[in-house]
XYZ file of C-alpha atoms in Angstrom:
537
model
C -7.086 -32.566 -7.351
C -4.165 -33.548 -4.969
C -5.004 -33.960 -1.395
C -2.545 -33.400 1.404
C -0.363 -30.323 2.251
C 2.188 -29.449 -0.392
C 5.827 -29.398 0.725
C 8.475 -27.260 -0.445
C 11.647 -29.063 -1.494
C 15.389 -28.198 -1.411
C 15.401 -27.531 -5.249
C 12.533 -25.171 -4.916
C 14.242 -23.369 -2.021
C 17.691 -23.066 -4.049
C 16.036 -21.951 -7.372
C 13.763 -19.453 -5.527
C 16.850 -17.923 -3.509
C 18.725 -17.665 -6.826
C 15.883 -15.761 -8.418
C 15.640 -13.578 -5.563
C 19.341 -12.821 -5.733
C 19.059 -11.929 -9.357
C 16.403 -9.621 -8.765
C 18.111 -7.866 -5.958
C 21.498 -7.676 -7.975
C 19.488 -6.042 -10.899
C 17.793 -3.566 -8.550
C 21.012 -2.787 -6.791
C 22.553 -2.338 -10.114
C 19.936 0.294 -11.256
C 20.296 2.033 -7.734
C 24.133 2.180 -8.255
C 23.868 3.428 -11.787
C 21.218 6.250 -10.926
C 23.363 7.306 -7.866
C 26.305 7.883 -10.173
C 24.062 10.407 -12.428
C 22.297 12.217 -9.759
C 23.036 15.966 -9.001
C 21.770 15.925 -5.338
C 18.811 18.358 -5.658
C 15.707 17.937 -3.817
C 13.531 17.860 -7.061
C 15.912 14.904 -8.250
C 15.675 12.960 -4.968
C 12.039 13.475 -4.579
C 10.577 13.582 -8.000
C 13.198 12.032 -10.176
C 13.550 15.441 -12.050
C 9.841 15.185 -13.146
C 11.152 13.354 -16.299
C 8.956 10.178 -16.522
C 6.325 9.666 -19.223
C 2.713 8.820 -18.341
C 3.157 5.295 -19.650
C 6.456 4.816 -17.385
C 4.650 6.496 -14.285
C 1.492 4.573 -14.875
C 3.600 1.364 -14.644
C 5.436 2.800 -11.604
C 2.034 3.693 -9.881
C 0.735 0.128 -10.600
C 4.046 -1.320 -9.310
C 3.807 0.920 -6.237
C 0.175 -0.062 -5.566
C 0.207 -3.811 -6.323
C 1.687 -4.916 -3.111
C 2.228 -8.045 -1.168
C -1.327 -7.352 0.303
C -2.492 -7.690 -3.399
C -0.732 -10.573 -4.589
C -0.386 -12.666 -1.390
C -2.979 -11.327 1.080
C -6.116 -10.880 -1.051
C -5.640 -14.116 -2.879
C -5.294 -15.688 0.498
C -8.322 -14.232 1.895
C -10.372 -15.315 -1.122
C -9.121 -18.774 -0.726
C -10.130 -18.760 2.973
C -13.460 -16.759 3.168
C -14.624 -16.817 -0.702
C -17.083 -14.101 -1.409
C -16.171 -11.847 1.720
C -12.537 -11.872 0.444
C -13.554 -10.111 -2.936
C -14.131 -6.919 -1.076
C -10.451 -6.314 -0.959
C -10.133 -6.590 -4.877
C -13.392 -4.464 -5.464
C -12.307 -1.811 -2.811
C -8.654 -1.459 -4.079
C -9.918 -1.066 -7.560
C -12.799 1.330 -7.148
C -10.526 3.620 -5.049
C -8.832 4.760 -8.233
C -11.885 6.329 -9.470
C -11.692 8.791 -6.497
C -8.022 9.260 -7.252
C -8.616 9.984 -11.078
C -11.578 12.530 -10.636
C -10.666 14.318 -7.360
C -7.007 14.132 -6.471
C -4.321 13.342 -9.427
C -4.358 16.531 -11.461
C -5.073 18.870 -8.767
C -2.436 17.475 -6.379
C 0.233 17.545 -9.378
C -0.550 21.306 -9.960
C -0.752 22.513 -6.238
C 2.137 20.701 -4.678
C 5.819 19.958 -5.077
C 6.817 16.711 -3.349
C 4.508 15.881 -0.435
C 0.795 16.021 0.583
C 1.624 18.916 2.810
C 2.654 21.104 0.058
C -1.019 20.991 -1.228
C -2.425 21.865 2.113
C 0.189 24.577 2.941
C -0.274 26.294 -0.278
C -2.921 28.821 1.398
C -2.279 28.123 5.091
C 0.174 28.854 7.788
C 2.987 26.500 6.821
C 4.474 25.347 9.975
C 1.572 23.765 11.924
C 0.254 22.223 8.765
C 3.312 20.810 7.650
C 4.038 19.121 11.050
C 0.571 17.841 11.217
C 0.368 16.419 7.470
C 4.213 15.162 7.996
C 3.301 13.177 11.080
C 0.363 11.562 9.453
C 2.110 10.643 6.382
C 4.947 8.962 8.338
C 2.481 6.995 10.508
C 0.500 5.868 7.440
C 3.805 4.761 5.714
C 5.019 2.716 8.469
C 1.630 0.690 8.964
C 1.996 -0.093 5.228
C 5.565 -0.903 5.439
C 4.757 -3.466 8.292
C 2.346 -5.369 5.960
C 5.114 -5.701 3.448
C 7.424 -7.055 5.856
C 4.983 -9.557 7.100
C 4.497 -10.775 3.502
C 8.376 -11.214 3.110
C 8.542 -13.379 6.288
C 5.569 -15.499 5.221
C 7.341 -16.081 2.095
C 10.752 -17.241 3.577
C 8.834 -19.396 6.284
C 7.090 -21.213 3.539
C 10.269 -21.789 1.573
C 11.960 -23.124 4.613
C 9.073 -25.556 5.447
C 7.593 -23.651 8.245
C 10.737 -24.027 10.388
C 12.391 -20.731 9.657
C 11.374 -18.351 12.399
C 14.940 -17.128 12.724
C 15.335 -16.882 9.070
C 11.915 -15.122 8.944
C 13.386 -12.557 11.251
C 16.665 -12.124 9.299
C 14.528 -11.548 6.106
C 12.481 -8.921 7.518
C 15.777 -7.281 8.709
C 17.456 -7.836 5.165
C 14.282 -6.217 3.458
C 14.471 -3.278 5.744
C 18.237 -2.887 4.876
C 17.574 -3.193 1.087
C 14.880 -0.568 1.103
C 17.199 1.908 2.905
C 19.962 1.295 0.217
C 17.533 1.831 -2.466
C 16.188 5.118 -1.159
C 19.307 6.485 0.264
C 21.320 6.009 -2.854
C 18.977 6.041 -5.729
C 15.928 8.339 -4.669
C 12.821 8.714 -6.766
C 14.569 7.830 -10.004
C 15.844 4.341 -8.929
C 12.693 3.725 -6.954
C 10.560 4.315 -10.121
C 12.697 2.155 -12.387
C 12.483 -0.803 -9.612
C 8.833 -0.226 -9.623
C 8.363 -0.569 -13.250
C 10.457 -3.830 -13.561
C 8.513 -5.081 -10.539
C 5.042 -4.353 -12.224
C 6.041 -6.159 -15.485
C 7.465 -9.238 -13.475
C 4.404 -9.311 -11.357
C 1.803 -8.864 -14.404
C 3.703 -11.613 -16.138
C 3.568 -14.177 -13.311
C -0.167 -13.331 -12.482
C -1.356 -13.809 -16.036
C 0.622 -17.132 -16.188
C -1.171 -18.436 -13.172
C -4.475 -17.122 -14.031
C -4.235 -18.946 -17.507
C -3.074 -22.096 -15.801
C -5.987 -22.177 -13.433
C -8.430 -21.642 -16.267
C -6.780 -24.369 -18.407
C -7.083 -26.609 -15.439
C -10.868 -26.226 -15.417
C -10.939 -25.986 -19.199
C -12.119 -22.324 -19.004
C -15.198 -23.240 -17.088
C -15.392 -20.549 -14.303
C -18.402 -22.147 -13.029
C -16.871 -25.291 -12.408
C -13.906 -23.519 -10.690
C -16.240 -21.900 -8.310
C -18.259 -25.041 -7.450
C -15.014 -26.925 -6.945
C -13.660 -24.030 -4.599
C -16.905 -24.219 -2.759
C -16.686 -27.966 -2.385
C -13.099 -27.953 -1.010
C -13.372 -25.020 1.130
C -15.600 -27.042 3.536
C -18.327 -24.413 3.741
C -20.271 -25.517 0.702
C -22.472 -22.737 -1.101
C -21.906 -20.263 1.747
C -18.383 -20.036 0.461
C -19.779 -18.290 -2.653
C -22.261 -15.864 -0.568
C -21.618 -12.979 1.503
C -21.295 -13.427 5.357
C -18.724 -16.102 5.935
C -16.388 -13.728 7.295
C -18.248 -10.469 7.853
C -21.878 -11.875 8.246
C -21.900 -13.696 11.696
C -23.445 -10.535 13.658
C -23.872 -6.924 13.353
C -20.438 -6.322 14.622
C -19.021 -8.245 11.704
C -21.442 -6.347 9.257
C -20.281 -3.004 10.554
C -16.649 -4.223 10.147
C -17.432 -5.008 6.539
C -18.865 -1.650 5.774
C -15.920 -0.085 7.777
C -13.312 -1.827 5.489
C -15.016 -0.950 2.585
C -15.235 2.790 3.226
C -11.483 2.754 4.178
C -10.491 0.900 0.998
C -12.256 3.112 -1.301
C -11.245 6.415 0.382
C -7.656 5.447 1.526
C -5.832 5.334 -1.756
C -6.293 9.132 -2.307
C -4.569 9.660 0.988
C -1.803 7.481 0.728
C 1.549 9.452 0.726
C 3.595 6.998 -1.571
C 0.709 7.340 -4.288
C 0.417 11.049 -3.909
C 4.290 11.383 -4.371
C 4.033 9.709 -7.835
C 2.134 12.516 -9.328
C 5.061 14.804 -9.018
C 7.399 12.511 -11.237
C 5.635 13.845 -14.571
C 6.039 17.017 -16.179
C 2.546 18.256 -16.225
C -1.039 17.605 -14.606
C -2.262 16.145 -18.004
C 0.582 13.650 -17.800
C -0.438 12.966 -14.311
C -4.065 12.108 -15.171
C -2.803 10.047 -18.249
C -0.653 8.072 -15.744
C -3.829 7.380 -13.521
C -5.646 6.050 -16.560
C -2.823 3.728 -17.473
C -2.422 2.750 -13.734
C -6.209 1.802 -13.893
C -6.006 -0.395 -16.780
C -3.117 -2.338 -15.124
C -4.460 -2.492 -11.688
C -7.941 -3.370 -12.915
C -6.653 -6.327 -15.108
C -4.512 -7.467 -11.973
C -7.368 -7.508 -9.404
C -9.651 -9.382 -11.742
C -6.773 -12.015 -11.776
C -6.440 -12.089 -7.993
C -10.238 -13.325 -7.952
C -9.170 -16.304 -10.216
C -6.050 -17.109 -8.246
C -7.854 -16.925 -4.865
C -10.750 -19.162 -5.935
C -8.164 -21.368 -7.817
C -6.144 -21.961 -4.541
C -9.271 -23.165 -2.674
C -10.381 -25.345 -5.512
C -6.789 -26.942 -6.389
C -4.912 -26.682 -3.150
C -7.779 -26.616 -0.662
C -8.661 -24.234 2.016
C -7.524 -26.514 4.883
C -4.007 -26.873 3.344
C -3.783 -22.941 2.633
C -4.646 -22.212 6.250
C -2.365 -25.160 7.490
C 0.579 -23.656 5.724
C -0.155 -20.130 7.081
C -3.101 -19.286 9.089
C -3.634 -15.904 7.583
C -3.590 -17.297 4.032
C -0.604 -15.301 2.878
C 0.987 -18.259 1.177
C -2.140 -19.417 -1.061
C -0.600 -18.239 -4.343
C 2.931 -19.838 -3.882
C 1.094 -23.127 -2.987
C -1.119 -22.743 -5.992
C 1.865 -22.355 -8.298
C 3.409 -25.423 -6.865
C 0.493 -27.641 -7.690
C -0.149 -26.116 -10.911
C 3.412 -26.763 -12.165
C 2.823 -30.380 -11.539
C 3.578 -30.911 -7.770
C 6.171 -30.732 -5.151
C 8.504 -33.278 -6.868
C 8.197 -32.156 -10.453
C 10.462 -29.654 -12.353
C 7.672 -27.687 -13.572
C 6.398 -27.288 -9.993
C 9.935 -26.432 -8.875
C 10.344 -23.610 -11.471
C 6.917 -22.177 -11.307
C 6.946 -22.009 -7.391
C 10.350 -20.343 -7.472
C 9.377 -17.793 -9.982
C 6.063 -16.898 -8.053
C 8.066 -16.671 -4.851
C 10.718 -14.308 -6.511
C 8.082 -12.178 -7.980
C 6.343 -11.833 -4.597
C 9.626 -10.925 -2.989
C 10.325 -8.490 -5.848
C 6.967 -6.981 -5.221
C 7.702 -6.565 -1.539
C 11.134 -4.851 -2.260
C 9.731 -2.522 -4.744
C 6.714 -1.527 -2.499
C 8.930 -0.795 0.592
C 11.191 1.366 -1.461
C 8.504 3.626 -2.778
C 6.902 3.794 0.789
C 10.112 4.616 2.561
C 11.109 7.340 -0.065
C 7.616 8.906 0.639
C 7.858 8.764 4.437
C 11.518 10.012 4.586
C 10.512 12.965 2.165
C 7.850 13.739 4.684
C 10.350 13.774 7.568
C 12.824 15.935 5.758
C 10.610 18.206 3.526
C 7.781 18.790 6.046
C 8.875 18.076 9.524
C 12.662 19.000 9.398
C 12.101 21.985 6.913
C 9.264 23.443 9.116
C 11.455 23.424 12.250
C 14.421 24.719 10.640
C 13.468 26.466 7.396
C 15.749 29.355 7.658
C 18.779 27.202 7.807
C 17.588 24.242 5.607
C 18.905 24.201 2.095
C 17.675 21.668 -0.531
C 20.900 19.584 -0.172
C 20.777 19.412 3.563
C 17.094 18.464 3.389
C 18.115 15.605 0.992
C 20.736 14.397 3.499
C 18.104 14.402 6.345
C 15.700 12.432 4.089
C 18.424 9.621 3.760
C 18.931 9.534 7.635
C 15.214 9.423 8.056
C 15.105 6.424 5.665
C 17.205 4.447 8.071
C 15.136 5.366 11.111
C 11.803 4.541 9.300
C 13.517 1.038 8.313
C 14.297 0.394 11.922
C 10.781 1.085 13.113
C 9.045 -0.935 10.279
C 11.479 -3.817 10.918
C 10.546 -3.836 14.715
C 6.748 -3.686 14.005
C 6.868 -6.451 11.163
C 8.503 -8.787 13.421
C 5.615 -8.155 15.934
C 2.820 -8.372 13.490
C 4.132 -11.392 11.696
C 1.078 -13.685 12.210
C -1.507 -11.328 10.773
C -2.857 -11.273 7.139
C -1.020 -8.812 4.886
C -4.182 -7.607 3.075
C -5.868 -6.905 6.615
C -2.718 -4.805 7.800
C -3.015 -2.769 4.680
C -6.690 -2.233 5.397
C -5.722 -0.651 8.643
C -3.231 1.767 6.807
C -5.855 2.632 4.224
C -8.261 3.425 7.209
C -5.666 5.808 8.800
C -4.987 7.446 5.444
C -8.637 8.079 4.679
C -9.101 9.441 8.272
C -6.083 11.816 8.494
C -4.930 12.817 5.072
C -8.160 12.557 2.714
C -10.403 15.115 4.771
C -7.577 17.836 4.836
C -6.687 17.130 1.183
C -10.323 17.603 -0.063
C -11.269 20.473 2.100
C -7.794 22.338 1.136
C -8.903 21.793 -2.603
C -12.444 22.633 -2.420
C -13.527 24.517 0.390
C -12.820 28.349 -0.044
C -13.384 29.065 3.708
C -10.979 26.547 5.072
C -8.566 27.740 7.706
C -5.231 26.684 9.219
C -6.948 25.573 12.415
C -9.365 23.397 10.445
C -6.581 22.011 8.546
C -4.554 20.832 11.645
C -7.805 19.603 13.517
C -8.691 17.508 10.386
C -5.418 15.744 10.465
C -5.239 15.053 14.117
C -9.043 14.496 14.620
C -8.697 11.644 11.971
C -5.313 10.309 12.934
C -5.475 10.132 16.780
C -9.090 8.406 16.804
C -8.016 5.884 14.100
C -4.680 4.846 15.820
C -6.502 4.896 19.307
C -9.565 2.637 18.023
C -6.952 0.120 16.538
C -5.134 -0.049 19.853
C -8.367 -0.822 21.502
C -9.780 -2.996 19.056
C -9.541 -7.000 18.655
C -6.402 -6.437 16.387
C -4.124 -5.711 19.408
C -5.769 -7.748 22.293
C -8.666 -9.938 23.263
C -8.733 -12.682 20.705
C -6.559 -15.649 19.824
C -5.594 -13.836 16.602
C -4.580 -10.583 18.263
C -1.063 -9.131 18.496
C -1.201 -9.762 22.108
C -3.380 -12.728 22.769
C -2.599 -13.070 26.342
C -4.188 -9.823 27.382
C -7.520 -8.046 27.087
C -7.947 -4.266 27.027
C -10.325 -4.303 23.969
C -13.006 -1.731 24.092
C -13.952 -0.938 20.548
C -15.483 -4.141 18.717
C -14.516 -3.517 15.139
C -11.168 -4.465 13.538
C -11.181 -1.576 11.106
C -11.767 1.874 12.489
C -12.729 3.685 9.344
C -16.427 3.840 9.901
C -15.910 5.958 12.857
C -12.488 7.791 12.332
C -13.084 8.884 8.599
C -16.222 10.933 9.666
C -14.493 12.293 12.725
C -11.564 13.445 10.371
C -13.981 15.486 8.302
C -16.193 16.718 11.358
C -12.988 17.824 13.002
C -11.971 19.845 9.912
C -15.186 21.542 9.846
C -15.199 22.323 13.583
C -11.750 23.898 13.517
C -12.715 26.080 10.726
C -15.977 27.014 12.343
C -14.380 28.037 15.637
C -11.289 29.811 13.842
C -11.021 33.536 14.105
C -8.676 33.339 11.008
C -9.985 35.202 7.937
C -9.226 32.923 4.904
C -6.895 34.776 2.503
C -8.992 35.278 -0.547
C -5.938 35.890 -3.023
C -4.167 32.922 -1.806
C -7.205 30.812 -2.299
C -7.738 32.353 -5.786
C -4.232 31.725 -6.599
C -4.215 28.065 -5.517
C -7.713 27.491 -7.250
C -6.245 28.828 -10.532
C -3.044 26.850 -10.166
C -4.906 23.448 -9.150
C -7.185 23.932 -12.240
C -5.029 25.121 -14.834
C -1.478 24.342 -13.753
C -0.413 27.908 -14.233
C 2.457 28.485 -11.878
C 2.744 24.805 -10.934
C 6.353 23.456 -10.188
């Protein structure tokens, strides 16, 4: 195994940048082609005309879900912390069982474009849409920040760690591209970009996984033992507790993160919006089955890549390149290809870097579309429903994409030194706290009221955001966003263990204290539509 920190050469930088440019050119061509064939309706912009097959939508869901956090962040966490990093892979995958059995088919039948459509089906629309729209935008921006950080980490590696200004411009460039994709192409262009990206990412991941296993002659035990040896932690690298086992606070953090990952997917706005792009609920369910197969295979491979990076590159070298571990996979590719000076290393590194960059662009497009749809379809349309026409709503969505892009860029620059998988864990916690309780109550509780819906959203959203602001993530430790100050009160890094139950509790309390009598006819209509698809859009 090679010692010493891998270096990125000028050839690798040039080839990677050429591949970046090729992907950007292809995706812009897709967006331009789609923009010439659109007819400007809300259904076309938000749901791509509901014309995608289950297979196409399954690949698009996988492309939407397999983000920079998955490809860069999880592998990096496994390379740094071994067994404890596996929690992310397991949590992200198990979450899809919740989506398949509780959410996908019912959401497709009950709604049209957003989460708020499902909740508002039998509630007073205006307060529910404002609450759900606010929550969806908040979750989306948090998720976008992680993708921006991943893009910056890649470019910093390409420039040999000397590219702070270039890192800044990369984050700005990614933000600008995502606004173009969404504004011009809407859901149809975004879906095809995600399908292309999913194929590229799976191809790159399979190639690296095979090369890692070939390096160890197919002996997974040898891979694990070598990873433990080169990690500097010995056998403890392969046992629970390296990151989350130091004390009870760390153990509760572990539990909190696990709950957030398993429950958060079903509340992610950009995942829920994908169920509206197929013609029927049955197609939505089949889409999820396809997605589970693709995503499951991918997360199994991230385990091999994470331990492979520890074994082949070395944990110290990974941490030396990027303290959060975000560059473990590109460095692994460099070594597997033959080293920094070899043609194979140059090509493999450049391909992996370009695939990771493509991953980021595709995911930010999907998230931006979902959040801009929430702004236009929920917030704007709620405030000006009498005057809002579908075409004007789409125009508002395009403007909202610009505003969301600006906010995501600013926060991405601020959080550039945090691990991208960790940042996504926070987004999942907020989604599980604010969106999942109101969604499940709306679908399954006959007596649920408007007050309960509004309290459920804010009762999960406000505690989740507040606890993050008062946690070690923001202040009080050298790894914080603001290491020089200390206003930390909440000891856990992930708020899910507290904020998720509060979201459910607030929904129950709001309903219990409400004088509103639930409309039995509306509930019956919603129940029939959710279970049978009768009357679904």
